[in-house]
Amino acid sequence: MKAAVLYEPHHPLIIEDVALDPPKAGEVHVKIGAAGICRSDLHVIKGEANHLLPVVLGHEGSGTVLDVGQGVTRVKPGDRVILAFVPYCGHCHFCLSGRANLCDLHGATSGTLFDRTTRLHKGSQRIHHYGKVACFAQESVVPETGCIPVSSDFPLPQAALIGCCVTTGVGAAMYNARITPGSAVAVVGAGGVGLNVIQGARLLNAGKIIAVDINEGKLEFAMRFGATHTVNPTIQDPVAAIKELTGGLGADYTFEVFGSSQTVLTAYNAARKGGTVVVVGLAPTGDNVPIDPVALVRQEKTLKGCYYGSARPAIDMPVMVQLYRAGKLDIDGLITRTYKLDDINQAYKDIDGGDVGRGVITQF
Ligand code: CND
Ligand code: ZN
């Protein structure tokens, strides 16, 4: 089957035929229907995040079950599924304490399936699976717990986006920050994930929602998803601007959704005393944020990370499906470009070049 393989950072993905072994016990063979273009894959392509190579990237996917391995009960051939990039083992401390997005075994087996082997290979060369999803391919084999069933009439591109940017962004607002009605929110980075933090804040009845981005087009686009104010750091100091918009206090909640020490610091400094700073973006490996520990104490800020929207995919992705169906989450409007798998390198140029919304591969 055809897949896009990354052999080396800073090099284009190679579209080629690779072998995909049948699913083992507890695994599911899926025909990929849609795959979103997220910056997390780009971090690996640009060498900003380390990963075992070669790898089939793609962690925002959906598809249709082709066949299942031994003992699989959650899905059957023909089912439509959202693919979760943190499938859960169900046995570790974090799974058992209700934080399946932090599954230990998943972290310990990064790049492979749970049994530490890959189903992907080329001859004798093993090819790794990004996020146990590896959806930049015609087909994939994923853990059963990484399959979240949706009804057969649910559109595949929208299902793919629930697989990462929607759940990551809306979840950051809803499950991690737990924004209270009327509060002032600032979101630094209004790309695919940031737009979903913005619409999550709108859903939770935030008072002010300030979108911060260096790209004017992204700021305009963010107004459609609920931003009430915009700030462009290339034109004004973002911290001063956010303070001015919040009566000199700073925002109750700030979110960092680009991935750099600089934007984390902006989010941190733009939060008011007692405010909450949620870091969603993945900064390059080795990047450090200079935070004054005494100010942290005296200002009682809360600084926290948020992985996969702090969501429990099996429980919370169906919530995203319901909110979309009820017209409360706009996923259609997020999808601004569609691509063929063959054009994946162009798709990554487009996200890095500043195109608004989300691109999705819909033809494999
Ligand atoms: P995308 O590229 O779509 O958006 C990033 C946005 O940040 C763009 O609109 C940029 O213009 C903007 N930006 C760049 N520099 C600045 C700046 N200095 N100030 C303000 N805005 C700026 O990326 P994405 O939305 O796909 O991903 C965003 C981050 O989230 C990225 O680091 C990705 O790896 C990470 C992420 C995290 C998780 C998670 O579970 N925590 C899941 N998926 C993606
Ligand atoms: Zn992502």
Coordinates of C-alpha atoms and ligand atoms in Angstrom, one line a residue:
M1 CA 0.0 0.0 0.0
K2 CA 1.0 3.6 -0.5
A3 CA 2.4 5.7 2.3
A4 CA 4.3 9.0 2.9
V5 CA 7.6 8.1 4.7
L6 CA 9.9 10.5 6.5
Y7 CA 13.5 9.1 6.3
E8 CA 15.3 12.2 7.5
P9 CA 14.3 15.5 9.0
H10 CA 14.5 18.5 6.6
H11 CA 13.8 16.2 3.7
P12 CA 10.5 15.7 1.8
L13 CA 8.3 12.8 2.7
I14 CA 8.7 10.0 0.1
I15 CA 5.5 8.6 -1.3
E16 CA 6.1 4.9 -1.9
D17 CA 4.8 1.4 -1.5
V18 CA 5.4 -0.1 1.9
A19 CA 4.3 -3.4 3.5
L20 CA 1.6 -3.4 6.1
D21 CA 1.2 -6.7 8.2
P22 CA -2.2 -7.9 9.3
P23 CA -3.5 -6.8 12.7
K24 CA -2.3 -8.8 15.7
A25 CA -4.6 -9.5 18.8
G26 CA -6.2 -6.3 20.0
E27 CA -5.4 -4.4 16.7
V28 CA -7.5 -3.1 13.9
H29 CA -6.8 -2.7 10.2
V30 CA -8.2 0.6 8.9
K31 CA -8.7 2.1 5.5
I32 CA -7.8 5.7 5.9
G33 CA -10.5 8.1 4.9
A34 CA -9.1 11.5 5.9
A35 CA -5.9 12.9 7.5
G36 CA -5.4 16.4 8.9
I37 CA -2.3 18.5 8.4
C38 CA -1.1 19.4 12.0
R39 CA 2.0 21.2 13.1
S40 CA 3.1 18.3 15.4
D41 CA 4.0 16.3 12.3
L42 CA 5.8 19.3 10.9
H43 CA 7.9 19.5 14.1
V44 CA 9.2 16.0 13.3
I45 CA 9.8 16.9 9.6
K46 CA 11.8 20.0 10.7
G47 CA 13.8 18.2 13.3
E48 CA 12.2 20.2 16.2
A49 CA 10.9 17.0 17.8
N50 CA 12.8 13.7 17.9
H51 CA 11.2 10.5 16.7
L52 CA 12.4 7.1 15.6
L53 CA 12.9 7.0 11.8
P54 CA 11.8 6.1 9.2
V55 CA 8.3 6.9 10.2
V56 CA 4.9 7.3 8.6
L57 CA 3.5 10.5 10.2
G58 CA -0.1 11.6 10.5
H59 CA -1.9 11.6 13.8
E60 CA -5.2 13.3 12.9
G61 CA -7.1 10.6 11.1
S62 CA -10.3 8.8 10.4
G63 CA -11.3 5.8 8.4
T64 CA -13.2 2.6 7.9
V65 CA -12.4 -0.8 9.6
L66 CA -11.3 -3.4 7.1
D67 CA -10.6 -6.2 9.5
V68 CA -9.8 -6.9 13.1
G69 CA -7.3 -9.0 15.0
Q70 CA -8.1 -11.6 17.6
G71 CA -10.2 -10.6 20.6
V72 CA -11.3 -7.2 19.2
T73 CA -14.8 -6.3 20.4
R74 CA -15.1 -2.5 20.2
V75 CA -15.3 -2.4 16.4
K76 CA -16.1 -4.6 13.4
P77 CA -15.4 -4.5 9.7
G78 CA -17.3 -1.6 8.0
D79 CA -17.4 0.6 11.1
R80 CA -16.4 4.2 10.7
V81 CA -13.8 5.4 13.3
I82 CA -11.9 8.4 14.6
L83 CA -8.3 7.5 15.3
A84 CA -6.9 8.6 18.6
F85 CA -3.2 9.3 18.8
V86 CA -3.1 8.3 22.4
P87 CA -4.7 4.9 22.6
Y88 CA -4.7 3.5 26.1
C89 CA -3.5 0.3 27.7
G90 CA -6.2 0.4 30.4
H91 CA -3.8 -1.0 33.1
C92 CA -1.3 1.7 34.0
H93 CA -1.6 4.1 36.9
F94 CA -2.8 6.9 34.6
C95 CA -5.4 4.9 32.7
L96 CA -6.8 3.6 36.0
S97 CA -7.0 7.1 37.4
G98 CA -9.0 8.4 34.5
R99 CA -6.3 10.1 32.6
A100 CA -6.0 7.9 29.6
N101 CA -4.4 10.7 27.6
L102 CA -1.3 10.2 29.8
C103 CA -1.1 6.4 29.3
D104 CA 2.3 5.1 30.4
L105 CA 2.6 2.2 28.0
H106 CA 1.7 4.4 25.1
G107 CA 4.6 6.7 26.0
A108 CA 7.0 3.9 26.5
T109 CA 6.2 2.3 23.1
S110 CA 6.3 5.5 21.0
G111 CA 6.8 4.8 17.3
T112 CA 5.6 1.2 17.6
L113 CA 2.4 -0.6 18.5
F114 CA 1.9 -1.6 22.1
D115 CA 3.9 -4.9 21.6
R116 CA 7.0 -2.8 20.6
T117 CA 6.9 -4.0 17.0
T118 CA 5.7 -2.3 13.8
R119 CA 3.3 -3.6 11.3
L120 CA 4.9 -1.2 8.8
H121 CA 8.1 -2.2 7.0
K122 CA 9.9 -2.1 3.7
G123 CA 11.8 -5.3 3.1
S124 CA 13.7 -5.9 6.3
Q125 CA 13.6 -2.2 7.3
R126 CA 11.1 -1.4 10.1
I127 CA 9.0 1.7 9.6
H128 CA 7.6 3.4 12.6
H129 CA 4.0 4.5 13.4
Y130 CA 3.6 8.1 14.5
G131 CA 1.2 8.2 17.5
K132 CA 0.2 4.6 16.7
V133 CA -2.0 6.3 14.0
A134 CA 0.3 6.7 11.0
C135 CA -2.5 8.0 8.8
F136 CA -0.4 9.5 5.9
A137 CA -1.0 6.2 4.1
Q138 CA -3.8 4.3 2.4
E139 CA -4.2 1.9 5.3
S140 CA -3.0 1.5 8.9
V141 CA -3.0 -1.0 11.7
V142 CA -3.9 0.7 15.1
P143 CA -4.7 -0.5 18.6
E144 CA -8.4 -1.2 19.3
T145 CA -8.4 1.4 22.0
G146 CA -7.3 4.0 19.4
C147 CA -10.6 3.5 17.4
I148 CA -13.5 5.7 18.4
P149 CA -16.6 4.6 16.5
V150 CA -18.8 7.2 14.8
S151 CA -21.9 6.6 12.8
S152 CA -21.5 5.8 9.1
D153 CA -23.0 9.1 8.0
F154 CA -20.5 11.2 9.9
P155 CA -18.2 12.9 7.4
L156 CA -14.6 11.5 7.4
P157 CA -12.7 14.9 7.2
Q158 CA -14.6 16.3 10.2
A159 CA -14.1 13.0 12.1
A160 CA -10.3 13.3 11.4
L161 CA -10.2 16.8 12.9
I162 CA -11.9 15.5 16.0
G163 CA -8.9 13.1 16.2
C164 CA -6.6 16.0 17.0
C165 CA -7.2 19.7 16.6
V166 CA -10.8 19.8 17.8
T167 CA -10.4 17.6 20.9
T168 CA -6.9 19.2 21.7
G169 CA -8.2 22.8 21.4
V170 CA -11.8 22.5 22.7
G171 CA -10.5 20.1 25.4
A172 CA -7.9 22.6 26.6
A173 CA -10.7 25.1 27.2
M174 CA -13.2 22.7 28.5
Y175 CA -11.4 19.9 30.4
N176 CA -8.1 21.5 31.3
A177 CA -8.7 25.2 32.0
R178 CA -12.5 24.7 32.7
I179 CA -13.1 28.3 31.6
T180 CA -15.9 30.0 33.7
P181 CA -18.6 32.1 32.0
G182 CA -17.7 35.8 31.6
S183 CA -13.9 35.3 31.9
A184 CA -11.3 37.0 29.8
V185 CA -9.3 34.6 27.6
A186 CA -6.3 35.1 25.4
V187 CA -5.1 32.5 22.8
V188 CA -1.6 32.9 21.4
G189 CA -1.5 31.2 18.0
A190 CA -4.7 31.0 15.9
G191 CA -3.9 28.0 13.7
G192 CA -5.9 24.7 13.5
V193 CA -5.6 24.0 17.2
G194 CA -5.8 27.6 18.5
L195 CA -9.1 28.2 16.6
N196 CA -10.5 25.3 18.5
V197 CA -9.4 26.8 21.9
I198 CA -11.2 29.9 20.7
Q199 CA -14.4 28.1 19.8
G200 CA -14.2 26.1 23.1
A201 CA -14.0 29.4 25.0
R202 CA -17.0 30.7 23.1
L203 CA -18.9 27.5 23.9
L204 CA -18.1 28.1 27.6
N205 CA -19.4 31.6 27.4
A206 CA -16.1 33.4 28.0
G207 CA -16.6 37.2 28.0
K208 CA -13.6 38.4 26.0
I209 CA -11.7 36.1 23.7
I210 CA -8.5 37.7 22.4
A211 CA -6.8 36.0 19.5
V212 CA -3.1 36.7 19.2
D213 CA -1.3 35.8 15.9
I214 CA 1.5 37.3 13.8
N215 CA -0.6 36.7 10.7
E216 CA -3.4 39.2 10.0
G217 CA -5.4 36.7 7.9
K218 CA -5.4 34.2 10.8
L219 CA -6.7 37.0 13.1
E220 CA -9.6 37.8 10.7
F221 CA -10.4 34.1 10.4
A222 CA -10.4 33.7 14.2
M223 CA -13.3 36.2 14.5
R224 CA -15.5 33.6 12.8
F225 CA -14.8 31.1 15.6
G226 CA -15.6 33.5 18.4
A227 CA -12.6 35.8 18.9
T228 CA -13.9 39.2 20.1
H229 CA -10.6 41.0 19.9
T230 CA -7.4 40.5 18.0
V231 CA -3.7 41.4 18.7
N232 CA -0.9 41.2 16.2
P233 CA 2.5 41.0 18.0
T234 CA 4.3 42.3 14.9
I235 CA 2.4 45.6 15.3
Q236 CA 1.9 45.9 19.1
D237 CA 3.4 44.4 22.3
P238 CA 1.0 41.5 22.9
V239 CA 1.3 41.6 26.7
A240 CA 0.6 45.3 26.9
A241 CA -2.3 45.0 24.4
I242 CA -3.9 42.1 26.4
K243 CA -3.6 44.1 29.6
E244 CA -5.2 47.1 28.0
L245 CA -8.1 45.0 26.8
T246 CA -8.6 43.6 30.3
G247 CA -8.7 46.8 32.4
G248 CA -5.0 46.5 33.1
L249 CA -5.4 43.1 34.8
G250 CA -4.4 40.6 32.2
A251 CA -6.5 37.6 31.1
D252 CA -8.1 35.1 33.4
Y253 CA -6.9 32.3 31.1
T254 CA -4.2 32.4 28.5
F255 CA -3.3 29.6 26.1
E256 CA -0.1 29.0 24.2
V257 CA -0.9 27.3 20.9
F258 CA 2.1 27.8 18.6
G259 CA 5.1 26.0 20.3
S260 CA 8.0 28.2 21.4
S261 CA 9.5 29.6 24.5
Q262 CA 8.7 33.1 23.3
T263 CA 5.0 32.5 22.9
V264 CA 4.9 30.6 26.2
L265 CA 6.4 33.7 27.9
T266 CA 3.8 35.9 26.2
A267 CA 1.0 33.7 27.5
Y268 CA 2.5 33.6 31.0
N269 CA 3.0 37.4 31.2
A270 CA -0.4 38.1 29.8
A271 CA -2.2 36.2 32.5
R272 CA -3.5 38.2 35.5
K273 CA -2.5 37.5 39.1
G274 CA -4.2 34.2 40.1
G275 CA -4.7 33.5 36.4
T276 CA -4.2 30.2 34.5
V277 CA -1.7 29.7 31.7
V278 CA -2.3 26.5 29.6
V279 CA 0.6 25.4 27.3
V280 CA -0.7 23.4 24.3
G281 CA 1.9 24.1 21.7
L282 CA 5.0 21.8 21.5
A283 CA 8.2 23.9 21.6
P284 CA 11.3 22.6 19.9
T285 CA 13.4 20.1 21.9
G286 CA 15.8 21.9 24.2
D287 CA 13.9 25.2 24.3
N288 CA 13.6 26.7 27.8
V289 CA 11.3 29.3 29.2
P290 CA 12.8 31.9 31.7
I291 CA 10.2 32.3 34.4
D292 CA 10.8 34.3 37.5
P293 CA 10.0 31.8 40.4
V294 CA 9.4 34.6 42.9
A295 CA 6.9 36.4 40.6
L296 CA 5.2 33.0 40.2
V297 CA 4.7 32.8 43.9
R298 CA 3.7 36.4 44.5
Q299 CA 1.3 36.4 41.6
E300 CA -0.2 33.0 42.3
K301 CA -0.3 32.1 38.6
T302 CA -1.0 28.5 37.5
L303 CA 1.1 27.3 34.7
K304 CA 0.1 23.9 33.2
G305 CA 0.5 21.7 30.2
C306 CA -2.3 20.2 28.3
Y307 CA -1.9 17.0 26.2
Y308 CA -4.7 15.9 23.9
G309 CA -7.1 18.4 25.4
S310 CA -6.8 16.6 28.8
A311 CA -9.6 14.5 27.2
R312 CA -10.4 10.8 27.6
P313 CA -10.7 10.1 23.8
A314 CA -13.2 7.2 24.2
I315 CA -15.5 9.3 26.4
D316 CA -14.9 12.9 25.1
M317 CA -14.6 12.5 21.3
P318 CA -18.3 11.4 21.2
V319 CA -19.0 14.7 23.0
M320 CA -17.3 16.6 20.2
V321 CA -19.4 14.7 17.7
Q322 CA -22.6 15.7 19.5
L323 CA -21.5 19.3 19.8
Y324 CA -20.8 19.4 16.0
R325 CA -24.1 17.8 15.2
A326 CA -25.9 20.4 17.5
G327 CA -24.2 23.2 15.5
K328 CA -22.2 24.3 18.6
L329 CA -18.8 23.5 17.1
D330 CA -17.8 24.6 13.6
I331 CA -15.7 21.9 12.0
D332 CA -16.8 22.5 8.4
G333 CA -15.5 26.0 8.5
L334 CA -12.1 24.9 9.8
I335 CA -11.5 22.8 6.6
T336 CA -10.0 25.3 4.1
R337 CA -8.0 23.0 1.8
T338 CA -8.1 19.4 0.7
Y339 CA -5.2 17.5 -0.8
K340 CA -4.2 14.2 -2.3
L341 CA -1.7 12.1 -0.4
D342 CA 0.7 12.7 -3.3
D343 CA 0.6 16.4 -2.5
I344 CA 1.6 16.1 1.2
N345 CA 4.8 18.0 0.9
Q346 CA 2.9 20.9 -0.5
A347 CA 0.4 20.6 2.3
Y348 CA 3.2 21.1 4.9
K349 CA 4.6 24.0 2.9
D350 CA 1.1 25.6 3.1
I351 CA 0.7 25.2 6.9
D352 CA 4.2 26.6 7.5
G353 CA 3.5 29.4 5.0
G354 CA 0.5 30.7 7.0
D355 CA -2.6 29.4 5.2
V356 CA -5.7 29.8 7.5
G357 CA -7.7 27.0 9.0
R358 CA -6.9 23.3 8.4
G359 CA -5.8 21.3 5.4
V360 CA -7.0 17.7 5.1
I361 CA -5.9 14.9 2.9
T362 CA -9.0 13.3 1.4
Q363 CA -7.6 11.3 -1.5
F364 CA -5.3 8.4 -1.0
Ligands
CND1 P1 -0.6 26.0 13.1 O1 0.6 26.2 12.3 O2 -1.9 25.8 12.4 O3 -0.9 27.3 14.1 C1 0.1 27.9 14.8 C2 -0.2 29.4 14.7 O4 0.7 30.2 15.5 C3 -0.2 30.0 13.3 O5 -1.4 30.7 13.0 C4 1.0 31.0 13.4 O6 0.8 32.1 12.6 C5 1.0 31.4 14.9 N1 2.2 32.0 15.4 C6 3.5 31.8 15.0 N2 4.4 32.5 15.7 C7 3.6 33.3 16.5 C8 3.9 34.3 17.5 N3 5.2 34.6 17.8 N4 2.9 34.8 18.2 C9 1.6 34.4 18.0 N5 1.2 33.5 17.0 C10 2.2 32.9 16.3 O7 -0.3 24.8 14.1 P2 -1.4 23.9 14.9 O8 -2.5 24.7 15.3 O9 -1.5 22.6 14.1 O10 -0.5 23.4 16.1 C11 -0.2 24.4 17.1 C12 0.8 23.8 18.2 O11 0.0 22.8 18.9 C13 2.0 23.0 17.6 O12 3.1 23.2 18.4 C14 1.5 21.6 17.6 O13 2.6 20.7 17.6 C15 0.8 21.6 18.9 C16 -0.1 20.4 19.2 C17 -0.2 20.0 20.5 C18 -1.1 18.9 20.8 C19 -1.3 18.5 22.2 O14 -1.8 17.5 22.5 N6 -0.9 19.4 23.2 C20 -1.8 18.3 19.8 N7 -1.6 18.7 18.5 C21 -0.8 19.8 18.2
ZN2 ZN -2.1 17.5 16.3

